[in-house]
Coordinates of C-alpha atoms and ligand atoms in Angstrom, one line a residue:
M287 CA 0.0 0.2 0.0
K288 CA 2.8 2.4 1.1
K289 CA 4.4 1.3 -2.2
V290 CA 1.6 2.6 -4.2
I291 CA 1.4 5.9 -2.7
Y292 CA 5.0 6.1 -3.0
L293 CA 4.6 5.9 -6.8
L294 CA 1.4 8.0 -7.0
L295 CA 3.0 10.6 -5.2
V296 CA 6.2 10.4 -7.7
L297 CA 3.6 10.4 -10.6
L298 CA 2.1 13.3 -9.3
L299 CA 5.4 15.5 -9.0
F300 CA 6.3 14.1 -12.1
S301 CA 3.3 15.5 -14.0
V302 CA 3.4 18.6 -12.0
A303 CA 6.8 19.4 -13.1
V304 CA 5.9 18.4 -16.7
I305 CA 3.1 20.9 -17.0
A306 CA 5.0 23.9 -15.4
Q307 CA 7.7 23.1 -17.9
R308 CA 5.6 23.1 -21.0
K309 CA 5.7 25.4 -23.3
P310 CA 2.7 27.7 -24.4
N311 CA 1.5 26.7 -27.7
V312 CA 0.5 29.3 -30.4
L313 CA -2.6 29.4 -32.5
F314 CA -2.2 32.2 -35.1
I315 CA -5.0 33.0 -36.7
S316 CA -5.0 35.2 -39.7
S317 CA -7.7 36.9 -41.8
D318 CA -7.3 38.3 -45.7
D319 CA -8.2 42.1 -46.3
L320 CA -10.2 42.5 -42.9
N321 CA -10.1 46.1 -41.7
N322 CA -11.5 46.9 -38.1
D323 CA -15.1 46.8 -39.0
L324 CA -15.7 44.3 -36.0
G325 CA -18.1 44.3 -32.9
C326 CA -15.2 44.5 -30.5
Y327 CA -13.7 47.6 -32.4
G328 CA -16.8 49.3 -31.8
H329 CA -18.7 49.0 -35.4
P330 CA -22.4 49.5 -35.1
L331 CA -23.6 46.7 -37.8
V332 CA -21.0 44.0 -38.0
K333 CA -21.4 41.0 -35.9
S334 CA -18.0 39.3 -35.0
P335 CA -19.4 37.4 -31.9
N336 CA -16.3 35.2 -31.8
I337 CA -13.5 37.7 -32.2
D338 CA -15.4 39.8 -29.8
R339 CA -15.1 36.7 -27.3
L340 CA -11.3 36.4 -27.9
A341 CA -10.8 40.0 -27.4
K342 CA -12.6 39.8 -24.0
R343 CA -9.9 37.4 -22.8
G344 CA -7.2 38.9 -23.9
V345 CA -5.5 42.6 -25.0
K346 CA -7.2 44.1 -28.3
F347 CA -4.7 46.9 -30.2
D348 CA -6.9 49.8 -31.3
R349 CA -3.9 51.6 -33.2
A350 CA -2.0 48.6 -34.8
Y351 CA -0.5 48.9 -38.2
N352 CA 0.6 46.8 -41.0
Q353 CA 4.0 47.8 -42.7
F354 CA 2.7 47.4 -46.4
P355 CA -0.8 47.4 -47.1
L356 CA -0.7 44.5 -49.8
C357 CA -1.0 40.8 -49.2
S358 CA 2.7 39.5 -49.7
P359 CA 4.9 42.5 -48.6
S360 CA 3.0 42.6 -45.3
R361 CA 3.1 39.0 -44.9
S362 CA 6.6 38.6 -45.6
S363 CA 7.4 41.6 -43.4
M364 CA 5.4 40.0 -40.3
M365 CA 6.7 36.3 -40.6
T366 CA 10.6 37.3 -41.1
G367 CA 10.1 40.2 -38.5
L368 CA 11.6 42.7 -41.1
R369 CA 10.6 45.9 -42.8
P370 CA 9.9 45.9 -46.4
D371 CA 13.1 47.6 -47.3
T372 CA 14.9 44.6 -45.9
T373 CA 12.8 41.7 -47.5
K374 CA 12.5 44.0 -50.9
V375 CA 8.9 42.3 -51.2
Y376 CA 7.0 45.1 -52.8
D377 CA 4.6 43.2 -54.9
L378 CA 2.9 39.8 -55.2
Q379 CA 5.7 38.1 -57.1
K380 CA 9.0 38.4 -55.4
H381 CA 9.9 35.7 -52.6
F382 CA 11.8 37.3 -49.5
R383 CA 14.3 34.2 -50.1
E384 CA 15.4 35.9 -53.2
T385 CA 16.8 38.7 -51.1
L386 CA 17.4 36.7 -47.6
P387 CA 17.9 33.1 -48.3
D388 CA 19.0 32.3 -44.9
V389 CA 16.6 34.3 -42.9
V390 CA 15.0 32.4 -40.2
T391 CA 11.3 33.2 -40.1
M392 CA 9.0 33.2 -36.9
A393 CA 7.6 29.8 -37.9
Q394 CA 11.2 28.2 -38.4
L395 CA 12.4 29.9 -34.9
F396 CA 9.6 27.9 -33.3
Q397 CA 10.7 25.0 -35.3
K398 CA 14.3 25.3 -34.0
N399 CA 12.9 25.4 -30.3
G400 CA 11.2 22.2 -30.7
Y401 CA 7.6 23.4 -31.9
V402 CA 5.8 21.5 -34.7
A403 CA 5.0 24.4 -37.1
A404 CA 1.9 23.9 -39.2
R405 CA -0.1 26.0 -41.5
V406 CA -3.6 25.7 -43.0
G407 CA -4.5 27.9 -45.7
K408 CA -3.2 31.4 -46.4
I409 CA -0.1 32.6 -44.2
Y410 CA 2.3 33.8 -46.9
H411 CA 1.1 34.9 -49.9
Y412 CA -1.6 33.3 -52.1
G413 CA -3.3 34.8 -55.0
N414 CA -6.9 34.8 -53.8
P415 CA -9.0 33.3 -55.1
G416 CA -6.6 32.4 -57.9
Q417 CA -4.3 30.1 -56.0
I418 CA -6.7 28.7 -53.4
G419 CA -6.1 25.1 -53.2
T420 CA -2.1 25.3 -54.0
D421 CA 0.7 26.4 -51.9
G422 CA 0.7 29.8 -53.1
L423 CA 3.8 31.7 -52.8
D424 CA 4.7 29.6 -49.6
D425 CA 7.8 29.3 -47.7
A426 CA 8.4 25.4 -47.3
P427 CA 11.1 25.5 -44.9
S428 CA 8.8 27.6 -42.5
W429 CA 6.4 24.3 -42.0
D430 CA 6.4 20.8 -41.0
V431 CA 2.8 20.4 -42.1
R432 CA 1.1 22.5 -44.8
V433 CA -2.7 22.0 -45.7
N434 CA -4.3 23.9 -48.8
P435 CA -7.8 23.4 -48.6
R436 CA -10.4 24.4 -51.5
G437 CA -14.0 24.9 -51.2
V438 CA -17.1 25.3 -53.4
D439 CA -16.6 29.0 -53.4
K440 CA -14.1 28.2 -56.0
D441 CA -16.9 26.4 -58.0
E442 CA -19.4 29.3 -57.5
E443 CA -17.1 32.0 -59.0
K444 CA -18.8 31.1 -62.2
V445 CA -22.1 32.1 -60.9
L446 CA -21.2 35.2 -58.8
T447 CA -22.3 38.9 -59.6
N448 CA -19.2 40.9 -60.8
L449 CA -19.9 44.6 -60.6
T450 CA -16.2 45.5 -62.0
P451 CA -15.9 43.0 -64.8
K452 CA -12.9 44.7 -66.0
R453 CA -10.9 43.9 -62.9
G454 CA -9.4 40.7 -61.9
L455 CA -11.5 38.5 -59.5
G456 CA -9.1 39.0 -56.9
A457 CA -9.5 43.0 -57.1
S458 CA -13.0 43.0 -58.0
L459 CA -16.2 44.3 -56.4
S460 CA -18.1 40.8 -56.5
F461 CA -20.1 38.5 -54.6
Y462 CA -22.6 35.6 -54.1
A463 CA -24.6 34.4 -51.2
S464 CA -24.0 30.8 -51.3
P465 CA -26.6 27.8 -50.7
A466 CA -23.6 25.9 -49.2
P467 CA -23.1 25.4 -45.7
D468 CA -19.8 26.6 -44.1
E469 CA -18.4 23.4 -44.0
E470 CA -18.1 23.4 -47.9
H471 CA -16.4 26.6 -48.1
T472 CA -12.7 27.3 -48.3
D473 CA -12.7 28.9 -44.9
G474 CA -15.0 26.2 -43.4
K475 CA -12.5 23.7 -44.4
V476 CA -9.7 25.8 -42.9
A477 CA -11.3 25.8 -39.9
L478 CA -11.7 21.7 -39.9
E479 CA -8.3 21.3 -40.8
T480 CA -6.9 23.4 -38.3
I481 CA -9.0 21.6 -35.5
K482 CA -7.3 18.3 -37.1
L483 CA -4.1 19.5 -36.4
L484 CA -5.1 20.7 -33.1
E485 CA -6.0 17.3 -32.3
Q486 CA -3.0 15.4 -33.7
N487 CA -0.6 17.6 -32.0
K488 CA -2.4 18.9 -28.7
D489 CA 0.5 16.4 -26.6
K490 CA 3.4 18.6 -28.2
P491 CA 4.1 22.4 -28.3
F492 CA 3.0 23.8 -31.2
F493 CA 2.5 26.8 -33.6
I494 CA -0.1 26.2 -35.6
A495 CA -1.5 28.8 -38.0
A496 CA -4.8 29.2 -39.4
G497 CA -5.0 31.4 -42.7
F498 CA -8.5 32.5 -43.6
Y499 CA -9.6 33.8 -47.1
R500 CA -12.3 36.0 -46.5
P501 CA -13.5 38.7 -46.3
H502 CA -11.1 39.2 -49.5
C503 CA -13.1 39.3 -52.6
P504 CA -15.0 37.8 -54.2
Y505 CA -17.2 38.3 -51.5
I506 CA -18.7 34.5 -51.5
A507 CA -20.1 33.3 -48.2
P508 CA -23.2 31.2 -47.3
K509 CA -26.3 33.0 -47.4
K510 CA -27.5 33.1 -44.0
Y511 CA -24.6 35.7 -43.5
F512 CA -26.0 37.9 -45.9
D513 CA -29.3 37.8 -44.2
L514 CA -27.5 39.7 -41.0
Y515 CA -27.2 42.8 -43.2
P516 CA -30.3 44.0 -44.7
L517 CA -29.5 46.1 -47.5
E518 CA -31.8 49.2 -46.5
K519 CA -29.3 49.3 -43.2
I520 CA -26.1 49.6 -45.3
K521 CA -25.0 53.2 -46.4
A522 CA -22.5 54.1 -48.9
A523 CA -19.3 55.9 -47.7
E524 CA -20.5 59.7 -48.0
D525 CA -19.1 61.6 -50.9
V526 CA -17.3 64.8 -49.5
P527 CA -17.7 67.9 -52.0
G528 CA -14.1 69.1 -53.2
E529 CA -12.4 65.7 -51.9
R530 CA -11.6 64.4 -55.2
E531 CA -10.0 67.7 -56.3
R532 CA -8.1 68.2 -52.8
L533 CA -6.4 64.5 -52.8
L534 CA -2.9 63.8 -53.8
P535 CA -3.2 61.9 -56.9
A536 CA -0.3 60.0 -55.5
A537 CA -2.3 58.9 -52.1
L538 CA -4.9 57.2 -54.5
Q539 CA -4.8 53.5 -55.3
S540 CA -7.3 54.3 -58.1
Q541 CA -8.0 57.2 -60.0
D542 CA -11.2 55.5 -61.1
W543 CA -13.4 56.7 -58.2
H544 CA -15.2 53.9 -56.7
F545 CA -14.2 51.6 -59.8
G546 CA -17.1 53.5 -61.6
V547 CA -19.5 51.6 -59.3
D548 CA -22.9 53.3 -58.6
E549 CA -24.4 53.6 -55.1
L550 CA -26.4 50.6 -55.0
G551 CA -23.3 48.7 -55.9
Q552 CA -21.2 50.1 -53.4
R553 CA -23.8 49.2 -50.6
Q554 CA -24.3 45.7 -52.0
S555 CA -20.5 45.4 -51.9
I556 CA -20.4 46.4 -48.3
Q557 CA -23.1 44.0 -47.4
A558 CA -21.3 41.2 -48.8
Y559 CA -18.1 42.4 -47.3
Y560 CA -19.7 42.4 -43.9
A561 CA -21.6 38.9 -44.5
S562 CA -17.8 37.6 -45.4
I563 CA -16.6 38.8 -41.9
S564 CA -19.3 37.1 -40.1
F565 CA -19.0 34.0 -41.9
M566 CA -15.1 34.2 -41.2
D567 CA -15.5 35.2 -37.5
A568 CA -17.8 31.8 -37.1
Q569 CA -15.1 29.9 -38.5
V570 CA -12.9 31.5 -35.8
G571 CA -15.5 30.4 -33.2
K572 CA -15.0 26.9 -34.1
L573 CA -11.5 27.2 -33.6
L574 CA -11.7 28.8 -29.9
D575 CA -14.4 26.0 -29.2
A576 CA -11.8 23.1 -30.2
L577 CA -9.1 24.6 -27.8
D578 CA -11.7 24.5 -25.0
R579 CA -12.9 21.0 -25.7
L580 CA -9.4 19.8 -26.2
G581 CA -8.3 21.4 -22.8
L582 CA -5.8 23.6 -24.3
T583 CA -7.4 27.1 -24.0
E584 CA -5.1 27.9 -20.9
N585 CA -1.6 26.9 -22.4
T586 CA -2.2 28.4 -25.8
I587 CA -1.5 32.2 -27.0
V588 CA -4.2 32.7 -29.3
V589 CA -3.2 35.6 -32.0
F590 CA -6.0 37.2 -34.2
W591 CA -4.6 39.4 -37.3
S592 CA -5.3 40.5 -40.6
D593 CA -2.6 41.6 -43.3
H594 CA -4.0 45.1 -43.8
G595 CA -7.3 47.0 -43.5
Y596 CA -9.6 48.0 -46.2
L597 CA -11.6 50.9 -47.5
L598 CA -15.1 50.6 -48.6
G599 CA -15.6 53.7 -50.5
Q600 CA -13.8 56.3 -48.0
H601 CA -11.8 58.8 -50.1
G602 CA -13.6 57.2 -53.3
Q603 CA -11.4 54.4 -52.7
W604 CA -11.7 50.6 -52.3
M605 CA -9.6 48.1 -51.0
K606 CA -5.8 48.4 -49.9
Q607 CA -2.7 49.7 -51.3
S608 CA -3.0 53.2 -49.7
L609 CA -1.4 54.9 -46.6
F610 CA -4.9 56.2 -45.4
E611 CA -5.7 55.0 -41.8
G612 CA -8.3 52.6 -43.0
S613 CA -5.9 50.6 -45.2
A614 CA -2.6 51.0 -43.0
R615 CA -4.6 49.9 -39.6
T616 CA -5.3 46.1 -38.8
P617 CA -7.2 44.4 -36.1
M618 CA -4.6 42.7 -33.6
I619 CA -5.7 40.8 -30.5
F620 CA -3.5 38.5 -28.0
A621 CA -4.9 36.2 -25.6
G622 CA -3.7 33.4 -23.5
P623 CA -0.6 32.6 -21.5
G624 CA 1.4 36.2 -20.7
V625 CA -1.5 38.3 -21.5
T626 CA -2.7 39.1 -18.0
A627 CA -4.7 42.4 -19.0
K628 CA -8.0 40.7 -20.0
G629 CA -10.2 42.6 -22.0
K630 CA -8.6 45.6 -22.2
A631 CA -7.6 47.7 -25.1
S632 CA -4.4 49.3 -25.9
G633 CA -4.2 52.7 -27.5
R634 CA -0.3 52.6 -28.6
T635 CA 1.0 52.3 -32.1
V636 CA 2.0 48.8 -32.7
E637 CA 3.0 46.9 -35.9
A638 CA 2.6 43.7 -37.5
L639 CA 6.4 43.4 -37.1
D640 CA 6.0 43.2 -33.4
F641 CA 4.6 39.8 -33.8
Y642 CA 7.9 37.8 -34.0
P643 CA 9.6 39.3 -31.3
T644 CA 6.4 39.1 -29.1
L645 CA 5.7 35.5 -29.4
A646 CA 9.3 34.5 -29.2
D647 CA 9.5 36.6 -26.1
L648 CA 6.0 34.9 -24.6
C649 CA 7.2 31.4 -25.3
G650 CA 10.8 32.0 -23.9
L651 CA 12.4 31.1 -27.5
R652 CA 16.2 31.0 -28.0
G653 CA 17.9 32.0 -30.9
A654 CA 16.0 35.0 -32.3
P655 CA 17.5 36.7 -34.8
T656 CA 19.1 39.9 -33.5
N657 CA 18.1 42.3 -36.3
L658 CA 14.3 41.7 -35.8
A659 CA 12.9 45.3 -36.7
G660 CA 9.7 44.9 -34.0
K661 CA 9.5 45.0 -30.5
S662 CA 8.1 42.5 -28.0
L663 CA 4.6 44.0 -26.6
R664 CA 4.8 41.9 -23.3
P665 CA 5.0 45.1 -21.4
L666 CA 1.5 45.9 -23.1
L667 CA 0.1 42.7 -22.9
T668 CA 0.1 43.0 -18.8
S669 CA -0.4 46.7 -18.8
P670 CA -1.8 48.3 -21.8
N671 CA -1.2 51.9 -21.3
A672 CA 2.8 51.3 -20.2
K673 CA 5.0 53.9 -21.5
W674 CA 5.5 53.4 -25.3
D675 CA 7.4 55.5 -27.7
K676 CA 7.5 53.3 -30.9
P677 CA 5.4 54.8 -33.7
A678 CA 4.2 52.7 -36.7
I679 CA 5.6 52.9 -40.1
T680 CA 3.5 51.8 -43.1
Q681 CA 4.7 52.3 -46.7
Q682 CA 3.1 51.9 -50.3
R683 CA 5.0 51.7 -53.8
R684 CA 3.3 53.6 -56.6
G685 CA 3.9 53.7 -60.2
N686 CA 5.2 50.9 -62.5
A687 CA 8.1 49.4 -64.2
Q688 CA 7.8 51.4 -67.5
N689 CA 7.8 54.8 -66.0
G690 CA 9.5 54.1 -62.7
F691 CA 8.2 53.2 -59.3
F692 CA 8.1 55.6 -56.0
M693 CA 7.4 54.9 -52.6
G694 CA 4.9 56.4 -50.1
Y695 CA 6.3 56.4 -46.5
S696 CA 4.1 56.9 -43.5
V697 CA 4.3 57.5 -39.7
R698 CA 1.8 57.3 -37.2
N699 CA 1.8 58.3 -33.6
E700 CA -1.1 58.2 -31.1
R701 CA -2.6 61.4 -32.9
Y702 CA -0.9 62.2 -36.3
R703 CA -0.3 60.6 -39.4
Y704 CA 2.5 62.1 -41.7
T705 CA 3.0 60.6 -45.2
E706 CA 5.7 61.8 -47.8
W707 CA 5.0 60.4 -51.4
D708 CA 8.4 60.1 -53.3
E709 CA 10.3 61.9 -50.5
G710 CA 7.9 64.6 -50.5
R711 CA 8.2 65.1 -54.5
K712 CA 4.9 64.0 -55.2
G713 CA 3.3 65.5 -52.0
V714 CA 3.0 65.4 -48.3
E715 CA -0.1 64.7 -45.9
L716 CA -0.6 65.5 -42.3
Y717 CA -3.7 64.2 -40.4
D718 CA -4.6 65.0 -37.0
Y719 CA -7.3 62.2 -35.9
Q720 CA -8.1 64.0 -32.9
V721 CA -9.9 67.0 -34.8
D722 CA -10.4 65.1 -37.9
P723 CA -10.9 61.3 -37.5
N724 CA -12.0 61.1 -41.3
E725 CA -8.9 62.4 -43.1
L726 CA -10.8 65.3 -44.7
K727 CA -8.1 68.0 -44.0
N728 CA -4.5 67.8 -45.1
F729 CA -2.8 69.9 -42.6
A730 CA 0.8 69.7 -44.2
N731 CA 0.6 73.1 -45.4
D732 CA -1.2 74.6 -42.4
P733 CA 1.0 77.4 -40.6
K734 CA -0.5 76.2 -37.4
Y735 CA 0.9 72.8 -37.8
M736 CA 4.5 73.7 -39.0
K737 CA 6.0 72.8 -35.9
I738 CA 4.1 69.2 -35.8
V739 CA 5.5 68.4 -39.6
A740 CA 8.7 69.1 -38.6
Q741 CA 8.5 66.9 -35.8
M742 CA 6.9 64.1 -37.7
K743 CA 9.1 64.4 -40.6
A744 CA 12.1 63.9 -38.3
L745 CA 10.3 61.1 -36.8
L746 CA 9.9 59.3 -40.0
L747 CA 13.5 60.0 -40.9
A748 CA 14.8 58.4 -37.6
E749 CA 12.6 55.5 -38.1
R750 CA 13.6 54.7 -41.6
A751 CA 17.1 55.0 -40.7
K752 CA 17.1 52.5 -38.0
Ligands
LIG111 CA1 -4.7 40.7 -48.2

């Protein structure tokens, strides 16, 4: 009897030691082309109960910015922890390994530290929807396991409504309220495949990345999500008299106002975009439920992110590739071990670049590259208002190979955004969000703002020189 008790005691101590030593897992959830139109970010219409649920048990960043509002440049920067000017990825073709063959990506660092690294769907760039079901522009060394789901939405491309037939499907205002259930769509399959990986790897430390494709266009989602947004409740962005003449041509992704789509079409596109968000959100809910069911919630850091923001008609613009707030800003939420400020928001300016050093820090990874451009957000995850002096830098390239390219660089602090196009040769913008949240006035040439312009210019120069 004594022997049995002794054995049980040894076993108990051993399990306690194992649990204490167990490294936290990471479930990295990424969405494509999702802006901050979510319930937890205060949107009055959009229903995102699952992302909201995650935000309630973690820290939500209100001023999180991507480094280059286009899929591949943004994702390459985030996964390498390096700025686009270091990866030299400015388009959807070039791979960062061409510039940096030996770079250790975030997923690789997890592997080097004994983790299983797996991805489902779009983490690195993937032509959406063209490359769904393939590896896209993946980075094979980053992963032990790769899964590329393909759903019924690929087949439904033939029957969707396209309001911009001259644009490629991946850059179109196009939609379809699908009769097929969630599970048959690509994102439904991303959720199911991710859950399988969670089940298979629940006893090992894991870095599992679930890369959803919605709300990227074409806005295909099950019909029930469209029903959440009656068209009469959807308003198009207000046209501001004189805005078209005021805005710098360089600041515009498209000179074709609203892609020529009328007000009804704009409202239909917004409705379909919101439906796609709620559909993607429901898939996020399945992942969170699976973590609970598998007893993984307590020891898993859950991150939610989108590769960049998205304009829905503001400034006459749609989608990404601009340095306006709506394109440069992204949702960013952390929950789980190390995130003690539960249900809190941080207004500090943070960057997608910060994921790598933050997760390496929270998981105690060894051997992180010494040149990571971001900073660990750990202090803000325990104290969201902690002192923080790092602004956010976002850049966007314009032009073409024939006529030459030029870059726009934008620096954001908690109050202002200052942007220089082609080092200022193609114009400068200053927005003051405290008095002008919708960026309707460019204060760059306002004498009252001379001092701020000089400060922001110096800040941009200093950050770019780092
Ligand atoms: Ca994207």
